[in-house]
Amino acid sequence: MMRLMVGNQRGGVGKTTTAMTLARCFADRGFRTLLVDADPQGSISSVLKLRPEHYLADFLLRQLHLRDCVLKVSDTMDVLCGGRTTTDAEQQVTSVVARERLFEDMFSNFDEIYDCVLIDVAPSISLMQACAMVYARHFLIPVAMDSLSVSGAGASLFYASTISRACRVPIKPVALLPTIVNKRIGLTEVVMNMIHALGQQNEIPTIGPIRTDTAVGKAHRAHQFLADFDSKSKALEDYDQVASQILEFFQMPATKDGAALMTASEPFVHETQQAAGNP
Ligand SMILES: Nc1ncnc2c1ncn2[C@@H]1O[C@H](COP(=O)(O)OP(=O)(O)O)[C@@H](O)[C@H]1O
Ligand SMILES: [Mg+2]
């Protein structure tokens, strides 16, 4: 079973792209997948042009059944959309006792229904992010190729350890994921070294990277998953490898029925091992 939040305190690093594309990779491998948009900007519904009747806020506060709030986007994938009502919900729950447990209380009832739950969050520190961390207990940090993204990743790690201590739940960073990587740009190597250093300091592996690919923006503009827009795109190929590594981290098979994939994946290399060959 996988519960994974995708977060970085900096915007524009590829969080939404990562959450959407990985969710789709897991769903395509047969895992029953739920993608949750906990960002009040509601990027997922705008990218996919979804018009749900109910949103995350309705599920959290109006006692509606999850099944009535999600949209089925494929046989194995549901999306719980977010939007401005997420902010209202956030304000309403600030006075609730043990409010950080809200997602855990609500989503744990559906643990049997989904193999993978991925949560996209806003870049700003918010109660929704704390709720997502306490529920998922694992998070993946996309980092784009600028130093502010690396600082944002550091801030996310610090926030996770604060929440972990305050709420007394283990919260584990799964990996740093370099995104929008173009090796021909001079800054890339510098930022990659910063990412490796941050990973080493915190004993977190670095996986990926995800290459820069114009298909990503085009897919967004066409309101499609990358897999539907261009099944042969470079970024999708990279995300699919990362999906294998994450499944391995969660000790799940490469596909739901346990069948091997045609493409072999890179093993999940721990940062300390990787650092040996990476001066
Ligand atoms: N691998 C990639 N190659 C090219 N552009 C990308 C890639 N990943 C993300 N982008 C673009 O970067 C921008 C920010 O991505 P997004 O996923 O919305 O980030 P966030 O959710 O962190 O704000 C978007 O315009 C998206 O199309
Ligand atoms: Mg986003």
Tab-separated table of C-alpha atoms and ligand atoms in Angstrom:
chain	number	residue	atom	x	y	z
A	1	MET	CA	0.000	0.000	0.000
A	2	MET	CA	1.348	3.416	-0.933
A	3	ARG	CA	0.369	6.747	0.577
A	4	LEU	CA	2.512	9.546	-0.824
A	5	MET	CA	2.434	13.324	-0.627
A	6	VAL	CA	4.269	15.317	-3.296
A	7	GLY	CA	5.611	18.555	-1.843
A	8	ASN	CA	8.124	21.354	-2.020
A	9	GLN	CA	7.746	24.754	-0.358
A	10	ARG	CA	8.585	26.341	-3.694
A	11	GLY	CA	6.064	26.637	-6.533
A	12	GLY	CA	6.726	25.752	-10.152
A	13	VAL	CA	9.013	22.811	-9.388
A	14	GLY	CA	6.812	20.179	-11.051
A	15	LYS	CA	4.750	19.006	-8.051
A	16	THR	CA	1.478	18.815	-9.937
A	17	THR	CA	3.093	17.257	-13.009
A	18	THR	CA	4.836	14.708	-10.798
A	19	ALA	CA	1.723	13.792	-8.796
A	20	MET	CA	-0.417	13.473	-11.934
A	21	THR	CA	2.095	11.590	-14.038
A	22	LEU	CA	3.169	9.166	-11.327
A	23	ALA	CA	-0.452	8.508	-10.358
A	24	ARG	CA	-1.140	7.653	-13.968
A	25	CYS	CA	1.930	5.372	-14.123
A	26	PHE	CA	0.679	3.443	-11.082
A	27	ALA	CA	-2.852	3.256	-12.459
A	28	ASP	CA	-1.540	1.984	-15.805
A	29	ARG	CA	0.286	-0.779	-13.952
A	30	GLY	CA	-3.069	-1.916	-12.592
A	31	PHE	CA	-2.920	-0.355	-9.124
A	32	ARG	CA	-6.150	1.209	-7.916
A	33	THR	CA	-5.038	4.803	-7.582
A	34	LEU	CA	-6.489	7.916	-5.982
A	35	LEU	CA	-5.044	11.326	-6.855
A	36	VAL	CA	-5.962	14.047	-4.356
A	37	ASP	CA	-5.577	17.761	-5.084
A	38	ALA	CA	-5.031	19.485	-1.724
A	39	ASP	CA	-3.852	22.722	-3.379
A	40	PRO	CA	-6.548	25.450	-3.234
A	41	GLN	CA	-5.398	26.500	-6.714
A	42	GLY	CA	-7.033	23.340	-8.012
A	43	SER	CA	-4.382	22.773	-10.661
A	44	ILE	CA	-5.345	19.174	-11.377
A	45	SER	CA	-8.940	19.966	-12.255
A	46	SER	CA	-7.847	22.881	-14.413
A	47	VAL	CA	-5.141	20.890	-16.200
A	48	LEU	CA	-7.520	17.988	-16.874
A	49	LYS	CA	-10.546	20.274	-17.317
A	50	LEU	CA	-12.509	18.285	-14.774
A	51	ARG	CA	-15.815	19.639	-13.516
A	52	PRO	CA	-16.601	17.618	-10.419
A	53	GLU	CA	-19.829	17.973	-8.522
A	54	HIS	CA	-17.974	17.750	-5.210
A	55	TYR	CA	-14.507	18.640	-4.018
A	56	LEU	CA	-12.015	17.682	-1.315
A	57	ALA	CA	-13.681	20.193	1.027
A	58	ASP	CA	-17.054	18.470	0.583
A	59	PHE	CA	-15.522	15.141	1.432
A	60	LEU	CA	-13.724	16.492	4.503
A	61	LEU	CA	-16.515	18.558	5.985
A	62	ARG	CA	-19.882	17.504	4.635
A	63	GLN	CA	-19.699	13.832	5.507
A	64	LEU	CA	-20.196	12.882	1.874
A	65	HIS	CA	-18.997	9.466	0.828
A	66	LEU	CA	-15.638	9.464	-0.949
A	67	ARG	CA	-17.183	7.580	-3.853
A	68	ASP	CA	-19.558	10.502	-4.442
A	69	CYS	CA	-16.758	13.090	-4.427
A	70	VAL	CA	-14.212	11.486	-6.757
A	71	LEU	CA	-14.199	11.514	-10.536
A	72	LYS	CA	-13.232	8.319	-12.276
A	73	VAL	CA	-10.716	9.169	-15.000
A	74	SER	CA	-9.872	5.575	-15.945
A	75	ASP	CA	-10.622	2.019	-14.827
A	76	THR	CA	-8.054	2.191	-12.078
A	77	MET	CA	-7.852	5.883	-11.301
A	78	ASP	CA	-9.998	8.336	-9.369
A	79	VAL	CA	-9.335	12.035	-8.796
A	80	LEU	CA	-10.521	14.031	-5.791
A	81	CYS	CA	-10.382	17.612	-6.996
A	82	GLY	CA	-9.479	20.703	-5.022
A	83	GLY	CA	-10.256	24.366	-5.425
A	84	ARG	CA	-11.007	27.537	-3.550
A	85	THR	CA	-13.317	25.700	-1.153
A	86	THR	CA	-10.191	23.971	0.198
A	87	THR	CA	-9.219	27.294	1.818
A	88	ASP	CA	-12.680	27.618	3.413
A	89	ALA	CA	-12.374	24.081	4.730
A	90	GLU	CA	-8.978	24.909	6.127
A	91	GLN	CA	-10.397	27.857	8.027
A	92	GLN	CA	-13.244	25.781	9.383
A	93	VAL	CA	-11.041	23.061	10.753
A	94	THR	CA	-8.500	25.299	12.488
A	95	SER	CA	-10.526	25.077	15.694
A	96	VAL	CA	-11.055	21.317	15.510
A	97	VAL	CA	-9.164	19.235	18.078
A	98	ALA	CA	-6.355	17.186	16.513
A	99	ARG	CA	-7.020	18.920	13.210
A	100	GLU	CA	-3.770	17.567	11.690
A	101	ARG	CA	-5.394	14.126	11.833
A	102	LEU	CA	-8.264	15.143	9.591
A	103	PHE	CA	-7.041	13.364	6.428
A	104	GLU	CA	-6.014	10.320	8.415
A	105	ASP	CA	-9.454	10.100	10.052
A	106	MET	CA	-11.283	10.544	6.781
A	107	PHE	CA	-9.151	8.643	4.261
A	108	SER	CA	-8.202	5.652	6.427
A	109	ASN	CA	-11.766	4.388	6.035
A	110	PHE	CA	-10.939	3.766	2.390
A	111	ASP	CA	-7.615	2.000	2.813
A	112	GLU	CA	-9.047	-1.168	1.289
A	113	ILE	CA	-10.215	0.599	-1.860
A	114	TYR	CA	-6.932	2.047	-3.150
A	115	ASP	CA	-3.444	0.593	-3.578
A	116	CYS	CA	-1.898	4.017	-4.152
A	117	VAL	CA	-2.961	7.440	-2.872
A	118	LEU	CA	-1.011	10.454	-4.132
A	119	ILE	CA	-1.569	13.944	-2.756
A	120	ASP	CA	-0.560	17.166	-4.485
A	121	VAL	CA	-0.235	20.114	-2.089
A	122	ALA	CA	0.232	23.882	-2.293
A	123	PRO	CA	3.743	25.280	-2.021
A	124	SER	CA	2.869	27.403	1.013
A	125	ILE	CA	2.882	25.866	4.469
A	126	SER	CA	-0.716	25.048	5.215
A	127	LEU	CA	-2.854	22.946	7.452
A	128	MET	CA	-3.786	20.808	4.429
A	129	GLN	CA	-0.128	20.014	3.949
A	130	ALA	CA	0.240	19.012	7.593
A	131	CYS	CA	-2.887	16.840	7.270
A	132	ALA	CA	-1.519	15.228	4.103
A	133	MET	CA	1.836	14.507	5.755
A	134	VAL	CA	0.287	13.009	8.875
A	135	TYR	CA	-1.905	10.760	6.750
A	136	ALA	CA	0.567	9.768	4.029
A	137	ARG	CA	3.642	9.636	6.296
A	138	HIS	CA	5.774	9.567	3.175
A	139	PHE	CA	6.604	12.366	0.826
A	140	LEU	CA	8.433	12.875	-2.422
A	141	ILE	CA	10.196	16.177	-3.108
A	142	PRO	CA	10.452	17.365	-6.709
A	143	VAL	CA	13.257	19.899	-7.115
A	144	ALA	CA	13.644	22.040	-10.231
A	145	MET	CA	16.982	23.378	-11.431
A	146	ASP	CA	17.318	26.574	-9.408
A	147	SER	CA	18.697	27.142	-5.938
A	148	LEU	CA	15.368	28.385	-4.541
A	149	SER	CA	13.852	24.977	-5.315
A	150	VAL	CA	16.602	23.373	-3.273
A	151	SER	CA	15.899	25.807	-0.393
A	152	GLY	CA	12.208	24.934	-0.754
A	153	ALA	CA	13.082	21.244	-0.464
A	154	GLY	CA	15.089	21.974	2.693
A	155	ALA	CA	12.148	23.934	4.125
A	156	SER	CA	9.821	20.988	3.394
A	157	LEU	CA	12.162	18.606	5.210
A	158	PHE	CA	12.286	20.921	8.204
A	159	TYR	CA	8.510	21.305	8.243
A	160	ALA	CA	8.032	17.534	8.034
A	161	SER	CA	10.278	16.943	11.017
A	162	THR	CA	8.410	19.627	12.985
A	163	ILE	CA	5.023	18.078	12.208
A	164	SER	CA	6.390	14.624	12.880
A	165	ARG	CA	7.527	15.648	16.363
A	166	ALA	CA	4.434	17.677	17.192
A	167	CYS	CA	1.987	14.996	16.045
A	168	ARG	CA	4.156	12.045	17.097
A	169	VAL	CA	3.950	10.243	13.795
A	170	PRO	CA	6.898	9.092	11.706
A	171	ILE	CA	7.042	11.098	8.458
A	172	LYS	CA	9.600	9.904	5.969
A	173	PRO	CA	10.988	11.715	2.934
A	174	VAL	CA	11.121	9.023	0.242
A	175	ALA	CA	13.429	10.791	-2.208
A	176	LEU	CA	14.503	14.029	-3.839
A	177	LEU	CA	13.453	14.101	-7.484
A	178	PRO	CA	15.275	16.520	-9.793
A	179	THR	CA	12.765	17.804	-12.362
A	180	ILE	CA	12.846	19.936	-15.511
A	181	VAL	CA	16.477	18.910	-15.958
A	182	ASN	CA	18.378	20.124	-18.983
A	183	LYS	CA	22.022	19.084	-18.789
A	184	ARG	CA	23.003	21.660	-21.410
A	185	ILE	CA	22.207	24.515	-19.038
A	186	GLY	CA	25.236	25.504	-16.964
A	187	LEU	CA	23.377	25.896	-13.681
A	188	THR	CA	22.095	22.322	-13.811
A	189	GLU	CA	25.281	20.707	-12.551
A	190	VAL	CA	25.566	23.198	-9.682
A	191	VAL	CA	21.977	22.598	-8.599
A	192	MET	CA	22.321	18.822	-8.958
A	193	ASN	CA	25.301	18.958	-6.606
A	194	MET	CA	23.255	20.999	-4.124
A	195	ILE	CA	20.491	18.380	-4.320
A	196	HIS	CA	22.937	15.534	-3.717
A	197	ALA	CA	24.418	17.418	-0.754
A	198	LEU	CA	20.950	18.000	0.742
A	199	GLY	CA	20.155	14.318	0.222
A	200	GLN	CA	23.350	13.226	1.918
A	201	GLN	CA	22.829	15.545	4.884
A	202	ASN	CA	19.365	14.124	5.419
A	203	GLU	CA	20.073	10.565	4.282
A	204	ILE	CA	17.560	10.740	1.478
A	205	PRO	CA	18.188	9.188	-1.933
A	206	THR	CA	18.057	11.230	-5.115
A	207	ILE	CA	16.084	9.512	-7.875
A	208	GLY	CA	15.266	10.423	-11.466
A	209	PRO	CA	16.039	12.896	-12.937
A	210	ILE	CA	13.069	13.989	-15.021
A	211	ARG	CA	14.273	15.622	-18.208
A	212	THR	CA	12.909	18.886	-19.580
A	213	ASP	CA	10.335	17.997	-22.196
A	214	THR	CA	8.093	20.323	-24.169
A	215	ALA	CA	5.463	17.554	-24.256
A	216	VAL	CA	4.700	18.313	-20.569
A	217	GLY	CA	3.457	21.851	-21.238
A	218	LYS	CA	1.711	20.753	-24.427
A	219	ALA	CA	-0.110	17.970	-22.576
A	220	HIS	CA	-1.257	20.491	-19.937
A	221	ARG	CA	-2.522	22.835	-22.615
A	222	ALA	CA	-4.303	19.946	-24.319
A	223	HIS	CA	-5.865	19.069	-20.918
A	224	GLN	CA	-4.430	15.578	-21.018
A	225	PHE	CA	-2.265	13.265	-19.015
A	226	LEU	CA	1.209	13.072	-20.508
A	227	ALA	CA	0.602	9.359	-21.193
A	228	ASP	CA	-2.390	10.231	-23.390
A	229	PHE	CA	-0.762	13.175	-25.109
A	230	ASP	CA	2.519	11.478	-26.004
A	231	SER	CA	3.115	7.959	-24.762
A	232	LYS	CA	6.700	8.084	-26.029
A	233	SER	CA	7.755	11.361	-24.425
A	234	LYS	CA	11.092	11.585	-22.608
A	235	ALA	CA	9.566	12.918	-19.402
A	236	LEU	CA	7.070	10.052	-19.303
A	237	GLU	CA	9.882	7.557	-19.786
A	238	ASP	CA	11.681	9.139	-16.808
A	239	TYR	CA	8.542	9.202	-14.657
A	240	ASP	CA	7.911	5.556	-15.433
A	241	GLN	CA	11.379	4.636	-14.147
A	242	VAL	CA	10.742	6.714	-11.039
A	243	ALA	CA	7.402	4.920	-10.584
A	244	SER	CA	9.302	1.607	-10.516
A	245	GLN	CA	11.730	2.938	-7.933
A	246	ILE	CA	8.941	4.225	-5.710
A	247	LEU	CA	7.061	0.925	-5.911
A	248	GLU	CA	10.262	-0.758	-4.851
A	249	PHE	CA	10.587	1.638	-1.916
A	250	PHE	CA	7.093	0.669	-0.772
A	251	GLN	CA	7.953	-2.993	-1.357
A	252	MET	CA	5.205	-3.310	-3.921
A	253	PRO	CA	5.471	-5.356	-7.135
A	254	ALA	CA	6.150	-3.560	-10.438
A	255	THR	CA	2.576	-4.267	-11.535
A	256	LYS	CA	-0.586	-5.095	-9.628
A	257	ASP	CA	-0.646	-8.716	-10.805
A	258	GLY	CA	3.075	-9.049	-10.106
A	259	ALA	CA	4.000	-9.418	-13.780
A	260	ALA	CA	7.391	-7.955	-14.689
A	261	LEU	CA	7.495	-4.885	-16.882
A	262	MET	CA	9.081	-4.972	-20.317
A	263	THR	CA	11.457	-2.153	-19.410
A	264	ALA	CA	13.935	-2.791	-16.608
A	265	SER	CA	14.147	-0.092	-13.963
A	266	GLU	CA	17.167	1.349	-12.212
A	267	PRO	CA	17.468	-0.087	-8.696
A	268	PHE	CA	16.486	2.195	-5.823
A	269	VAL	CA	19.952	3.442	-4.919
A	270	HIS	CA	20.429	4.961	-1.508
A	271	GLU	CA	22.064	8.371	-1.483
A	272	THR	CA	25.090	7.165	0.493
A	273	GLN	CA	25.769	4.436	-2.078
A	274	GLN	CA	25.151	6.813	-4.941
A	275	ALA	CA	27.482	9.405	-3.446
A	276	ALA	CA	30.395	6.971	-3.680
A	277	GLY	CA	30.373	7.166	-7.448
A	278	ASN	CA	29.374	10.789	-7.540
A	279	PRO	CA	32.199	13.110	-6.535
B	1	LIG	N1	9.731	17.810	-17.257
B	1	LIG	C1	9.247	19.005	-17.620
B	1	LIG	N2	9.636	19.573	-18.778
B	1	LIG	C2	9.176	20.775	-19.154
B	1	LIG	N3	8.319	21.512	-18.430
B	1	LIG	C3	7.876	21.014	-17.262
B	1	LIG	C4	8.325	19.740	-16.781
B	1	LIG	N4	7.717	19.514	-15.590
B	1	LIG	C5	6.947	20.587	-15.331
B	1	LIG	N5	7.037	21.500	-16.339
B	1	LIG	C6	6.345	22.799	-16.429
B	1	LIG	O1	6.718	23.588	-15.310
B	1	LIG	C7	5.614	24.339	-14.839
B	1	LIG	C8	5.371	24.042	-13.371
B	1	LIG	O2	4.970	22.686	-13.240
B	1	LIG	P1	3.913	22.230	-12.154
B	1	LIG	O3	3.840	20.766	-12.205
B	1	LIG	O4	2.635	22.980	-12.300
B	1	LIG	O5	4.659	22.689	-10.822
B	1	LIG	P2	4.110	23.010	-9.340
B	1	LIG	O6	2.906	22.149	-9.115
B	1	LIG	O7	5.266	22.668	-8.455
B	1	LIG	O8	3.792	24.473	-9.297
B	1	LIG	C9	4.438	23.972	-15.723
B	1	LIG	O9	4.297	24.974	-16.707
B	1	LIG	C10	4.837	22.654	-16.357
B	1	LIG	O10	4.274	22.497	-17.642
B	2	MG	MG	0.969	22.651	-8.474
